[in-house]
XYZ file of C-alpha atoms in Angstrom:
379
model
C 0.000 0.000 0.000
C 1.278 3.472 -0.935
C 0.810 6.293 1.522
C 0.552 10.029 0.920
C 2.496 12.353 3.207
C 0.989 15.563 4.556
C 1.636 18.080 7.309
C -0.644 20.044 9.602
C -0.147 23.067 7.335
C -1.300 21.040 4.316
C -4.461 20.010 6.159
C -5.224 23.597 7.176
C -4.701 24.896 3.640
C -6.479 22.161 1.681
C -9.085 21.418 4.340
C -9.286 17.958 2.758
C -7.358 14.841 3.630
C -6.553 12.169 1.074
C -7.057 8.525 1.769
C -4.144 6.472 3.145
C -2.670 9.629 4.629
C 0.449 9.711 6.820
C 0.670 12.846 8.923
C 4.216 14.157 9.424
C 4.428 16.092 12.693
C 7.008 18.813 13.184
C 9.842 18.301 15.628
C 8.596 21.267 17.630
C 6.056 18.856 19.130
C 8.839 16.534 20.302
C 11.925 16.661 22.470
C 15.065 15.139 20.907
C 18.040 14.225 23.083
C 21.095 11.940 23.087
C 21.644 9.657 26.064
C 24.762 7.765 27.089
C 24.339 4.497 28.973
C 26.494 1.537 29.821
C 26.331 -1.419 27.403
C 23.083 -3.300 27.875
C 22.559 -7.044 28.044
C 19.385 -7.151 25.965
C 16.572 -4.903 24.782
C 14.674 -5.076 28.082
C 17.809 -4.078 29.972
C 18.383 -1.191 27.534
C 14.805 0.010 27.927
C 15.100 0.001 31.719
C 18.348 2.004 31.636
C 16.943 4.530 29.140
C 13.861 5.131 31.268
C 15.973 5.440 34.400
C 18.289 7.918 32.634
C 15.322 10.028 31.533
C 13.999 10.088 35.069
C 17.285 10.903 36.800
C 18.769 13.457 34.392
C 15.687 14.939 32.723
C 13.111 14.413 35.515
C 10.824 12.672 33.082
C 8.190 10.223 34.273
C 7.856 7.847 31.336
C 4.445 6.692 32.594
C 3.066 10.136 31.817
C 4.736 10.470 28.405
C 2.353 10.107 25.465
C 5.016 8.986 22.994
C 8.593 7.796 23.319
C 11.040 6.343 20.806
C 14.681 5.428 21.291
C 17.342 3.658 19.243
C 21.073 2.944 19.484
C 23.152 5.096 17.130
C 26.539 4.086 18.503
C 27.772 1.286 20.760
C 31.119 0.160 22.074
C 32.502 -1.881 24.922
C 32.424 1.169 27.219
C 29.104 2.874 26.453
C 26.120 3.177 24.125
C 24.769 6.377 22.586
C 20.998 6.403 22.439
C 18.913 8.650 20.214
C 15.685 9.474 22.093
C 12.567 11.302 20.943
C 9.528 11.814 23.187
C 6.421 13.988 23.417
C 3.789 14.843 26.005
C 1.212 15.807 23.401
C -1.764 13.480 23.255
C -2.431 11.734 19.954
C -6.150 12.423 20.372
C -5.878 15.727 18.497
C -4.597 13.792 15.461
C -7.476 11.356 15.641
C -9.902 14.257 15.727
C -8.548 15.672 12.446
C -9.786 12.845 10.257
C -10.225 9.056 10.326
C -8.375 8.983 6.981
C -5.066 9.552 8.809
C -3.683 6.050 9.134
C -0.372 6.981 10.767
C 1.353 9.963 12.347
C 5.155 10.086 12.596
C 7.680 12.704 13.782
C 9.696 14.425 11.056
C 12.954 13.275 12.563
C 11.903 9.616 12.235
C 10.541 9.876 8.722
C 13.810 8.445 7.392
C 13.076 5.093 9.046
C 10.062 4.735 6.719
C 11.953 5.462 3.473
C 13.118 2.303 1.749
C 13.989 3.848 -1.606
C 17.116 5.594 -0.289
C 19.694 3.540 1.563
C 22.014 6.325 2.760
C 20.881 9.928 3.097
C 20.677 12.960 5.364
C 17.449 14.393 6.641
C 17.595 18.147 7.258
C 14.906 19.961 9.183
C 15.072 23.735 9.011
C 13.860 25.471 12.143
C 13.831 29.142 13.040
C 17.179 29.197 14.845
C 18.818 25.903 14.029
C 18.982 23.066 11.563
C 18.621 19.460 12.724
C 20.705 16.955 10.771
C 19.796 13.248 10.902
C 21.991 10.753 9.050
C 20.305 7.505 8.022
C 21.716 4.198 6.847
C 19.301 1.438 5.892
C 16.356 3.165 7.614
C 18.291 3.561 10.860
C 19.598 6.741 12.468
C 23.366 6.655 12.684
C 24.064 10.306 13.584
C 22.319 13.387 14.933
C 23.724 16.945 14.932
C 22.570 20.540 15.199
C 23.905 23.634 13.411
C 22.724 27.226 13.589
C 20.339 28.431 10.887
C 22.584 31.215 9.587
C 21.121 33.917 7.374
C 24.147 33.456 5.150
C 23.470 30.306 3.171
C 27.178 29.927 2.359
C 27.930 29.356 6.035
C 25.275 26.635 6.181
C 26.706 25.050 3.038
C 30.215 25.034 4.477
C 29.096 23.285 7.652
C 27.097 20.717 5.697
C 30.081 19.966 3.480
C 32.166 19.358 6.587
C 29.544 17.006 8.006
C 28.411 15.362 4.792
C 31.766 14.867 3.105
C 30.460 11.968 1.056
C 27.731 14.196 -0.309
C 24.865 11.928 0.657
C 21.432 12.617 -0.712
C 19.511 15.141 1.363
C 15.834 15.321 2.250
C 14.671 18.848 3.079
C 12.020 19.372 5.728
C 10.733 22.341 7.674
C 10.769 26.010 6.684
C 13.644 26.513 4.300
C 13.990 29.377 1.812
C 14.128 29.169 -1.943
C 17.668 30.516 -1.889
C 18.771 27.829 0.559
C 17.275 25.113 -1.609
C 18.877 26.416 -4.802
C 22.303 26.736 -3.186
C 22.206 23.236 -1.682
C 20.992 21.725 -4.939
C 24.281 22.750 -6.573
C 26.209 20.399 -4.270
C 23.716 17.762 -3.136
C 20.928 15.698 -4.634
C 17.815 17.051 -2.868
C 14.438 15.523 -2.125
C 11.373 17.281 -0.731
C 8.502 15.848 1.270
C 6.246 15.596 -1.783
C 8.947 13.586 -3.627
C 8.935 10.805 -1.059
C 6.897 7.650 -1.448
C 6.217 5.579 1.638
C 5.202 1.947 1.362
C 5.622 0.762 4.937
C 5.381 2.455 8.331
C 7.227 0.949 11.233
C 5.052 0.409 14.239
C 7.705 1.820 16.594
C 7.651 5.298 15.020
C 3.853 5.631 14.728
C 2.517 7.821 17.545
C -0.673 5.778 17.629
C 1.438 2.766 18.665
C -1.293 0.507 17.268
C -1.908 1.059 13.591
C -5.526 1.405 12.673
C -4.935 -0.668 9.541
C -3.668 -3.493 11.721
C -6.640 -3.027 13.999
C -8.941 -3.548 11.031
C -7.080 -6.745 10.184
C -7.411 -7.870 13.781
C -11.121 -7.134 13.661
C -11.378 -9.265 10.511
C -9.554 -12.055 12.303
C -11.917 -11.725 15.241
C -14.883 -11.807 12.872
C -13.489 -14.913 11.202
C -13.024 -16.512 14.594
C -16.580 -15.602 15.578
C -17.826 -16.970 12.239
C -16.117 -20.349 12.847
C -17.348 -20.355 16.427
C -20.877 -19.597 15.192
C -20.778 -22.547 12.773
C -19.622 -24.779 15.615
C -22.492 -23.668 17.814
C -24.979 -24.149 14.972
C -23.817 -27.752 14.482
C -23.812 -28.355 18.217
C -27.317 -26.974 18.710
C -28.482 -28.898 15.645
C -27.544 -32.179 17.312
C -28.938 -30.929 20.587
C -32.340 -30.042 19.125
C -32.435 -33.342 17.255
C -31.917 -35.074 20.576
C -34.550 -32.899 22.215
C -37.121 -33.373 19.445
C -38.854 -36.373 21.027
C -39.025 -34.613 24.372
C -40.570 -31.598 22.668
C -43.204 -33.796 21.043
C -44.064 -35.266 24.439
C -44.278 -31.790 25.936
C -46.512 -30.706 23.031
C -48.966 -33.515 23.750
C -48.967 -32.564 27.426
C -49.616 -28.947 26.474
C -52.565 -29.935 24.268
C -54.066 -31.876 27.159
C -53.488 -28.904 29.441
C -55.183 -26.619 26.906
C -58.218 -28.915 26.763
C -58.413 -28.869 30.546
C -58.137 -25.086 30.610
C -60.882 -24.769 27.978
C -63.169 -26.961 30.106
C -62.432 -24.884 33.199
C -62.940 -21.668 31.216
C -66.414 -22.843 30.162
C -67.268 -23.448 33.817
C -65.958 -20.001 34.708
C -68.059 -18.440 31.933
C -71.166 -20.065 33.412
C -70.242 -18.739 36.848
C -69.670 -15.282 35.364
C -73.143 -15.345 33.800
C -74.663 -16.305 37.157
C -72.726 -13.563 38.964
C -73.788 -11.063 36.318
C -77.437 -11.964 36.839
C -77.033 -11.657 40.609
C -75.444 -8.245 40.087
C -78.354 -7.096 37.918
C -80.807 -8.338 40.543
C -79.007 -6.445 43.312
C -78.919 -3.303 41.178
C -82.667 -3.538 40.668
C -83.213 -4.022 44.413
C -80.945 -1.049 45.104
C -82.895 1.132 42.676
C -86.127 0.159 44.406
C -84.642 0.983 47.795
C -83.519 4.363 46.435
C -87.135 5.307 45.848
C -87.947 4.772 49.540
C -85.170 7.059 50.767
C -86.579 10.557 51.415
C -85.113 13.628 49.876
C -83.463 14.699 53.102
C -81.766 17.726 51.540
C -85.174 19.332 50.791
C -86.279 18.895 54.420
C -82.986 20.280 55.737
C -83.242 23.335 53.484
C -86.739 24.135 54.811
C -85.551 23.846 58.414
C -82.518 26.011 57.633
C -84.789 28.623 56.026
C -86.855 28.778 59.190
C -84.063 28.897 61.777
C -80.907 29.947 59.874
C -79.214 27.400 62.239
C -79.385 29.836 65.131
C -81.647 27.651 67.261
C -80.571 24.132 66.278
C -78.016 22.345 68.447
C -78.333 18.855 67.018
C -80.300 17.066 64.334
C -80.878 13.297 64.021
C -82.656 11.457 61.204
C -84.943 8.658 62.403
C -86.987 6.144 60.469
C -90.091 6.980 58.422
C -88.993 10.527 57.506
C -88.826 11.533 61.151
C -86.313 14.117 62.400
C -85.260 14.574 66.005
C -84.175 18.149 66.755
C -82.326 19.510 69.774
C -83.092 23.273 69.993
C -82.142 26.292 72.148
C -84.289 29.430 72.476
C -84.004 32.667 74.408
C -87.684 32.733 75.236
C -90.836 30.688 74.925
C -92.148 33.127 72.299
C -89.147 32.355 70.070
C -89.796 28.629 70.473
C -93.498 29.038 69.678
C -92.599 31.106 66.614
C -90.273 28.327 65.407
C -92.958 25.646 65.911
C -95.472 27.805 64.104
C -93.191 28.167 61.112
C -92.690 24.388 61.026
C -96.432 23.838 60.874
C -96.783 26.387 58.087
C -94.079 24.586 56.097
C -96.009 21.318 56.100
C -94.288 19.715 59.153
C -96.118 17.865 61.901
C -94.993 17.901 65.518
C -94.897 14.289 66.751
C -93.393 14.449 70.227
C -91.838 16.675 72.909
C -89.029 14.609 74.424
C -87.625 17.291 76.671
C -87.935 20.997 77.521
C -85.526 22.448 80.084
C -84.381 25.929 81.091
C -80.589 26.191 81.352
C -78.804 29.507 82.088
C -81.832 31.615 81.127
C -82.286 29.697 77.845
C -84.697 26.934 76.942
C -83.378 23.636 75.522
C -85.986 21.531 73.750
C -85.957 18.123 72.063
C -88.765 17.461 69.582
C -89.612 15.006 66.836
C -91.114 16.230 63.544
C -92.215 14.733 60.239
C -92.992 16.244 56.853
C -96.637 15.768 55.811
C -97.405 14.045 52.505
C -99.824 16.716 51.254
C -98.134 20.093 51.492
C -101.086 22.195 50.337
C -103.454 20.574 52.813
C -101.048 21.079 55.676
C -100.662 24.758 54.741
C -104.411 25.253 54.915
């Protein structure tokens, strides 16, 4: 698979990202240092010493670092020189740019992804200095810094001293047209757009886990699930074949149970009909009893109209439309006036249960009933 290289500036200008894109991140997002350690026994031993060196000399907690890459650029019996590149920037901002970005690599490590050139120098032009990375067979073998002099001749002189064999040079960063033209007279130059990448090493990718590989893993998982699904289908096929006779037996038992339920439901329907008839009968009896209940609110309104509740202490409804009243009057004349008004309103006085004078007032208990013929009682 061929990948297209782009930078953050390209994305901002074009506002579109091509498929199979590899994002090249500037070295300003990374810290590049050289470490010296004692010769290591194996890769695990080297990793432990590098992390310890970063912690002791650079106060760097590798557990909090978002990205770290290191490689041996020189080794001898006395010491090893380690090229180290790390960053605290989270890779989430790259993921948010576009899902079309398959990989993201630092500029300084771009040489490890170039297979077309065997030996070359990678120059990154920064504002104040120029970073020089020498690569052999996709591996960093040297790292130097020179000042970014305004006089291009001075830069050329230093590069000729460093690159005496006139290796091919890849230009990165913010270089001027004059710088490019001057260097092209002495070196064979390549720009970012001239490079073609066919393979990205997992170690240099800031995602650490390539999304293309993740897709392949997902396909493997799907294939595994597919095989597992076929196995379960075969297994359950044999299982249901074994269970078939039991299911037939259960079906017969269910049919018998259904017949029994239908018989019981018929009995319940008959009981429901009987209960419904009993309910209708009770409703009819209740309606008949409603007719015998007097309209007590009409009687109470008449009594209220006579007394305005000033004389009534208690009222009790008895059988046969009879009311028992407990009354209080200031004088006998007021009591006689009240009784007279009752008689005019078609009430009959049935009984005097009690009449008693308490604290200069008369308390009386009487029983009254409303006459059936109101006009006759009024006459």
